Amino acid sequence: LHYERLLAYNYYNEFIEYLRKEFSLKKTKNINILEIGPGVGNLCMVFQKELNIKKLNYCLIDFSEAIIFSALNLMYHVPNAKFVLPHEVNAKNVIKNEGNITFITPEQINKLPKNKFDIGINTNSFHEMSKEIINNYFRMMRKVLKNKNLLFTVNRVEKAMDLITGRSVNT
């Protein structure tokens, strides 16, 4: 197995106990997950394969240049899912509770419905963003996550920053 796939399974194994405590997984028929910066979609693939939930809806936010890699990876590993690509997204089909995997770009986050997602995820991408962008994502998650929700985030504590502009610096 590839390192990033193993890492996704490790994150899933760390997170599953919290899911079991918050949601009765045997009775739950519908969970909505929002992931920011999914890479090639390995964590989405693991959730799709391991959680036995009839309508697991997964929304991935990433740059359009990166979505092609996660979309192709997920279409290969989860061929029976219903896929919604960024050019197909509108306010009605972002999350339709039909077991979709939806891809959106950061410019489309205003189309996300309020109080819709049970779980928010970000692993290993906030350290690539400026503080302002990270704050915008947290504001967005406060709007789109339900009152009863879980947030799973794994990021470095520190990153190289330009102290004048507040932007990340290439090291």
mmCIF file of C-alpha atoms in Angstrom:
data_model
loop_
_atom_site.group_PDB
_atom_site.id
_atom_site.type_symbol
_atom_site.label_atom_id
_atom_site.label_comp_id
_atom_site.label_asym_id
_atom_site.label_seq_id
_atom_site.Cartn_x
_atom_site.Cartn_y
_atom_site.Cartn_z
ATOM 1 C CA LEU A 1 0.000 0.000 0.000
ATOM 2 C CA HIS A 2 1.046 3.539 -0.669
ATOM 3 C CA TYR A 3 2.049 5.673 2.356
ATOM 4 C CA GLU A 4 -0.826 8.135 1.892
ATOM 5 C CA ARG A 5 -3.374 5.306 1.741
ATOM 6 C CA LEU A 6 -1.961 3.868 4.973
ATOM 7 C CA LEU A 7 -2.125 7.332 6.502
ATOM 8 C CA ALA A 8 -5.808 7.588 5.519
ATOM 9 C CA TYR A 9 -6.536 4.259 7.230
ATOM 10 C CA ASN A 10 -4.632 5.464 10.285
ATOM 11 C CA TYR A 11 -6.754 8.644 10.413
ATOM 12 C CA TYR A 12 -9.913 6.590 9.981
ATOM 13 C CA ASN A 13 -8.915 4.248 12.813
ATOM 14 C CA GLU A 14 -8.151 7.205 15.084
ATOM 15 C CA PHE A 15 -11.464 8.887 14.245
ATOM 16 C CA ILE A 16 -13.879 5.939 14.183
ATOM 17 C CA GLU A 17 -14.251 5.764 17.974
ATOM 18 C CA TYR A 18 -15.439 9.374 18.046
ATOM 19 C CA LEU A 19 -17.914 8.559 15.281
ATOM 20 C CA ARG A 20 -19.238 5.595 17.235
ATOM 21 C CA LYS A 21 -19.705 7.766 20.338
ATOM 22 C CA GLU A 22 -21.518 10.567 18.500
ATOM 23 C CA PHE A 23 -23.541 8.581 15.961
ATOM 24 C CA SER A 24 -25.203 5.235 16.324
ATOM 25 C CA LEU A 25 -23.535 3.824 13.226
ATOM 26 C CA LYS A 26 -25.720 0.710 13.133
ATOM 27 C CA LYS A 27 -28.868 2.853 13.068
ATOM 28 C CA THR A 28 -27.575 5.811 11.082
ATOM 29 C CA LYS A 29 -28.626 5.762 7.452
ATOM 30 C CA ASN A 30 -27.242 9.149 6.434
ATOM 31 C CA ILE A 31 -24.008 11.023 7.227
ATOM 32 C CA ASN A 32 -22.771 14.120 5.434
ATOM 33 C CA ILE A 33 -19.012 14.715 5.421
ATOM 34 C CA LEU A 34 -17.155 17.802 4.217
ATOM 35 C CA GLU A 35 -13.418 17.565 3.549
ATOM 36 C CA ILE A 36 -11.155 20.502 2.745
ATOM 37 C CA GLY A 37 -8.016 19.733 0.739
ATOM 38 C CA PRO A 38 -8.513 15.975 0.230
ATOM 39 C CA GLY A 39 -5.403 15.306 -1.835
ATOM 40 C CA VAL A 40 -6.186 12.293 -4.016
ATOM 41 C CA GLY A 41 -9.263 11.411 -1.935
ATOM 42 C CA ASN A 42 -7.837 8.517 0.058
ATOM 43 C CA LEU A 43 -9.703 9.384 3.250
ATOM 44 C CA CYS A 44 -12.977 9.636 1.323
ATOM 45 C CA MET A 45 -12.259 6.229 -0.218
ATOM 46 C CA VAL A 46 -11.619 4.707 3.214
ATOM 47 C CA PHE A 47 -14.857 6.135 4.641
ATOM 48 C CA GLN A 48 -16.793 4.903 1.612
ATOM 49 C CA LYS A 49 -15.349 1.391 1.894
ATOM 50 C CA GLU A 50 -15.329 0.988 5.691
ATOM 51 C CA LEU A 51 -18.469 2.733 6.963
ATOM 52 C CA ASN A 52 -21.562 0.647 6.400
ATOM 53 C CA ILE A 53 -23.928 3.583 5.968
ATOM 54 C CA LYS A 54 -26.514 3.536 3.221
ATOM 55 C CA LYS A 55 -26.261 7.210 2.305
ATOM 56 C CA LEU A 56 -22.768 8.449 3.012
ATOM 57 C CA ASN A 57 -22.546 11.831 1.296
ATOM 58 C CA TYR A 58 -19.075 13.239 0.890
ATOM 59 C CA CYS A 59 -18.190 16.721 -0.340
ATOM 60 C CA LEU A 60 -14.573 17.494 -1.210
ATOM 61 C CA ILE A 61 -13.276 21.058 -1.572
ATOM 62 C CA ASP A 62 -10.118 21.509 -3.598
ATOM 63 C CA PHE A 63 -8.560 23.507 -6.411
ATOM 64 C CA SER A 64 -9.878 22.607 -9.843
ATOM 65 C CA GLU A 65 -6.344 21.572 -10.852
ATOM 66 C CA ALA A 66 -6.268 19.013 -8.029
ATOM 67 C CA ILE A 67 -9.831 17.688 -8.283
ATOM 68 C CA ILE A 68 -9.020 15.637 -11.370
ATOM 69 C CA PHE A 69 -6.650 13.451 -9.322
ATOM 70 C CA SER A 70 -9.095 12.788 -6.482
ATOM 71 C CA ALA A 71 -12.005 12.297 -8.906
ATOM 72 C CA LEU A 72 -10.148 9.716 -10.982
ATOM 73 C CA ASN A 73 -8.847 7.928 -7.887
ATOM 74 C CA LEU A 74 -12.316 7.736 -6.338
ATOM 75 C CA MET A 75 -14.047 6.756 -9.577
ATOM 76 C CA TYR A 76 -11.631 3.840 -9.784
ATOM 77 C CA HIS A 77 -11.881 2.739 -6.129
ATOM 78 C CA VAL A 78 -15.562 3.562 -5.484
ATOM 79 C CA PRO A 79 -17.140 2.989 -8.915
ATOM 80 C CA ASN A 80 -20.716 2.645 -7.624
ATOM 81 C CA ALA A 81 -20.830 6.094 -6.029
ATOM 82 C CA LYS A 82 -22.733 8.925 -7.671
ATOM 83 C CA PHE A 83 -20.283 11.678 -8.611
ATOM 84 C CA VAL A 84 -21.064 15.373 -8.925
ATOM 85 C CA LEU A 85 -18.278 17.439 -10.506
ATOM 86 C CA PRO A 86 -17.807 21.199 -10.001
ATOM 87 C CA HIS A 87 -19.420 22.183 -13.314
ATOM 88 C CA GLU A 88 -22.542 20.196 -12.307
ATOM 89 C CA VAL A 89 -22.895 21.751 -8.855
ATOM 90 C CA ASN A 90 -25.801 23.971 -7.944
ATOM 91 C CA ALA A 91 -27.431 24.839 -4.617
ATOM 92 C CA LYS A 92 -29.883 21.928 -4.952
ATOM 93 C CA ASN A 93 -27.473 19.097 -5.721
ATOM 94 C CA VAL A 94 -24.469 19.849 -3.487
ATOM 95 C CA ILE A 95 -25.769 17.320 -0.980
ATOM 96 C CA LYS A 96 -28.931 15.434 -1.946
ATOM 97 C CA ASN A 97 -28.668 12.570 0.573
ATOM 98 C CA GLU A 98 -28.220 10.060 -2.217
ATOM 99 C CA GLY A 99 -24.766 8.742 -1.447
ATOM 100 C CA ASN A 100 -23.005 11.316 -3.603
ATOM 101 C CA ILE A 101 -19.368 12.227 -3.785
ATOM 102 C CA THR A 102 -19.401 15.902 -4.689
ATOM 103 C CA PHE A 103 -16.403 17.965 -5.748
ATOM 104 C CA ILE A 104 -16.401 21.737 -5.388
ATOM 105 C CA THR A 105 -13.799 24.438 -5.743
ATOM 106 C CA PRO A 106 -13.098 27.063 -3.047
ATOM 107 C CA GLU A 107 -14.989 29.574 -5.198
ATOM 108 C CA GLN A 108 -18.146 27.455 -4.831
ATOM 109 C CA ILE A 109 -18.306 27.175 -1.026
ATOM 110 C CA ASN A 110 -21.132 29.719 -0.969
ATOM 111 C CA LYS A 111 -23.295 26.974 -2.536
ATOM 112 C CA LEU A 112 -22.939 24.744 0.533
ATOM 113 C CA PRO A 113 -26.170 24.460 2.510
ATOM 114 C CA LYS A 114 -26.214 25.697 6.100
ATOM 115 C CA ASN A 115 -26.362 23.183 8.969
ATOM 116 C CA LYS A 116 -26.004 20.211 6.624
ATOM 117 C CA PHE A 117 -22.746 18.428 7.472
ATOM 118 C CA ASP A 118 -22.183 16.077 10.381
ATOM 119 C CA ILE A 119 -18.415 15.897 9.993
ATOM 120 C CA GLY A 120 -15.770 18.372 8.870
ATOM 121 C CA ILE A 121 -12.294 17.151 7.924
ATOM 122 C CA ASN A 122 -8.990 18.780 7.085
ATOM 123 C CA THR A 123 -5.748 16.848 7.068
ATOM 124 C CA ASN A 124 -2.378 18.186 6.071
ATOM 125 C CA SER A 125 -3.439 21.174 3.999
ATOM 126 C CA PHE A 126 -4.017 24.130 6.334
ATOM 127 C CA HIS A 127 -0.257 24.506 6.675
ATOM 128 C CA GLU A 128 -0.200 25.348 2.942
ATOM 129 C CA MET A 129 -2.650 28.248 3.400
ATOM 130 C CA SER A 130 -2.483 31.772 4.760
ATOM 131 C CA LYS A 131 -4.053 32.539 8.116
ATOM 132 C CA GLU A 132 -6.799 34.522 6.362
ATOM 133 C CA ILE A 133 -7.814 31.567 4.182
ATOM 134 C CA ILE A 134 -7.797 29.210 7.174
ATOM 135 C CA ASN A 135 -10.017 31.651 9.107
ATOM 136 C CA ASN A 136 -12.418 31.773 6.143
ATOM 137 C CA TYR A 137 -12.646 27.982 6.130
ATOM 138 C CA PHE A 138 -13.400 27.913 9.859
ATOM 139 C CA ARG A 139 -16.123 30.553 9.382
ATOM 140 C CA MET A 140 -17.573 28.476 6.549
ATOM 141 C CA MET A 141 -17.523 25.319 8.681
ATOM 142 C CA ARG A 142 -19.377 27.091 11.493
ATOM 143 C CA LYS A 143 -22.162 27.784 8.986
ATOM 144 C CA VAL A 144 -22.360 24.436 7.226
ATOM 145 C CA LEU A 145 -21.748 22.003 10.101
ATOM 146 C CA LYS A 146 -24.750 20.923 12.149
ATOM 147 C CA ASN A 147 -24.929 21.868 15.828
ATOM 148 C CA LYS A 148 -24.006 18.296 16.707
ATOM 149 C CA ASN A 149 -20.891 17.681 14.639
ATOM 150 C CA LEU A 150 -17.362 16.394 14.677
ATOM 151 C CA LEU A 151 -14.318 18.165 13.286
ATOM 152 C CA PHE A 152 -11.232 16.120 12.472
ATOM 153 C CA THR A 153 -8.130 18.138 11.690
ATOM 154 C CA VAL A 154 -4.495 17.084 11.502
ATOM 155 C CA ASN A 155 -2.017 19.804 10.602
ATOM 156 C CA ARG A 156 1.421 20.978 11.596
ATOM 157 C CA VAL A 157 1.555 23.345 14.547
ATOM 158 C CA GLU A 158 3.988 25.698 12.862
ATOM 159 C CA LYS A 159 4.731 26.811 9.352
ATOM 160 C CA ALA A 160 7.120 29.323 7.856
ATOM 161 C CA MET A 161 5.301 32.655 7.632
ATOM 162 C CA ASP A 162 6.206 36.065 6.259
ATOM 163 C CA LEU A 163 5.570 38.248 9.321
ATOM 164 C CA ILE A 164 4.782 41.323 7.227
ATOM 165 C CA THR A 165 2.221 39.835 4.820
ATOM 166 C CA GLY A 166 1.031 36.905 6.951
ATOM 167 C CA ARG A 167 1.423 34.548 3.999
ATOM 168 C CA SER A 168 3.175 31.206 3.938
ATOM 169 C CA VAL A 169 6.790 31.218 2.833
ATOM 170 C CA ASN A 170 8.420 28.545 0.695
ATOM 171 C CA THR A 171 11.276 27.076 2.686
#
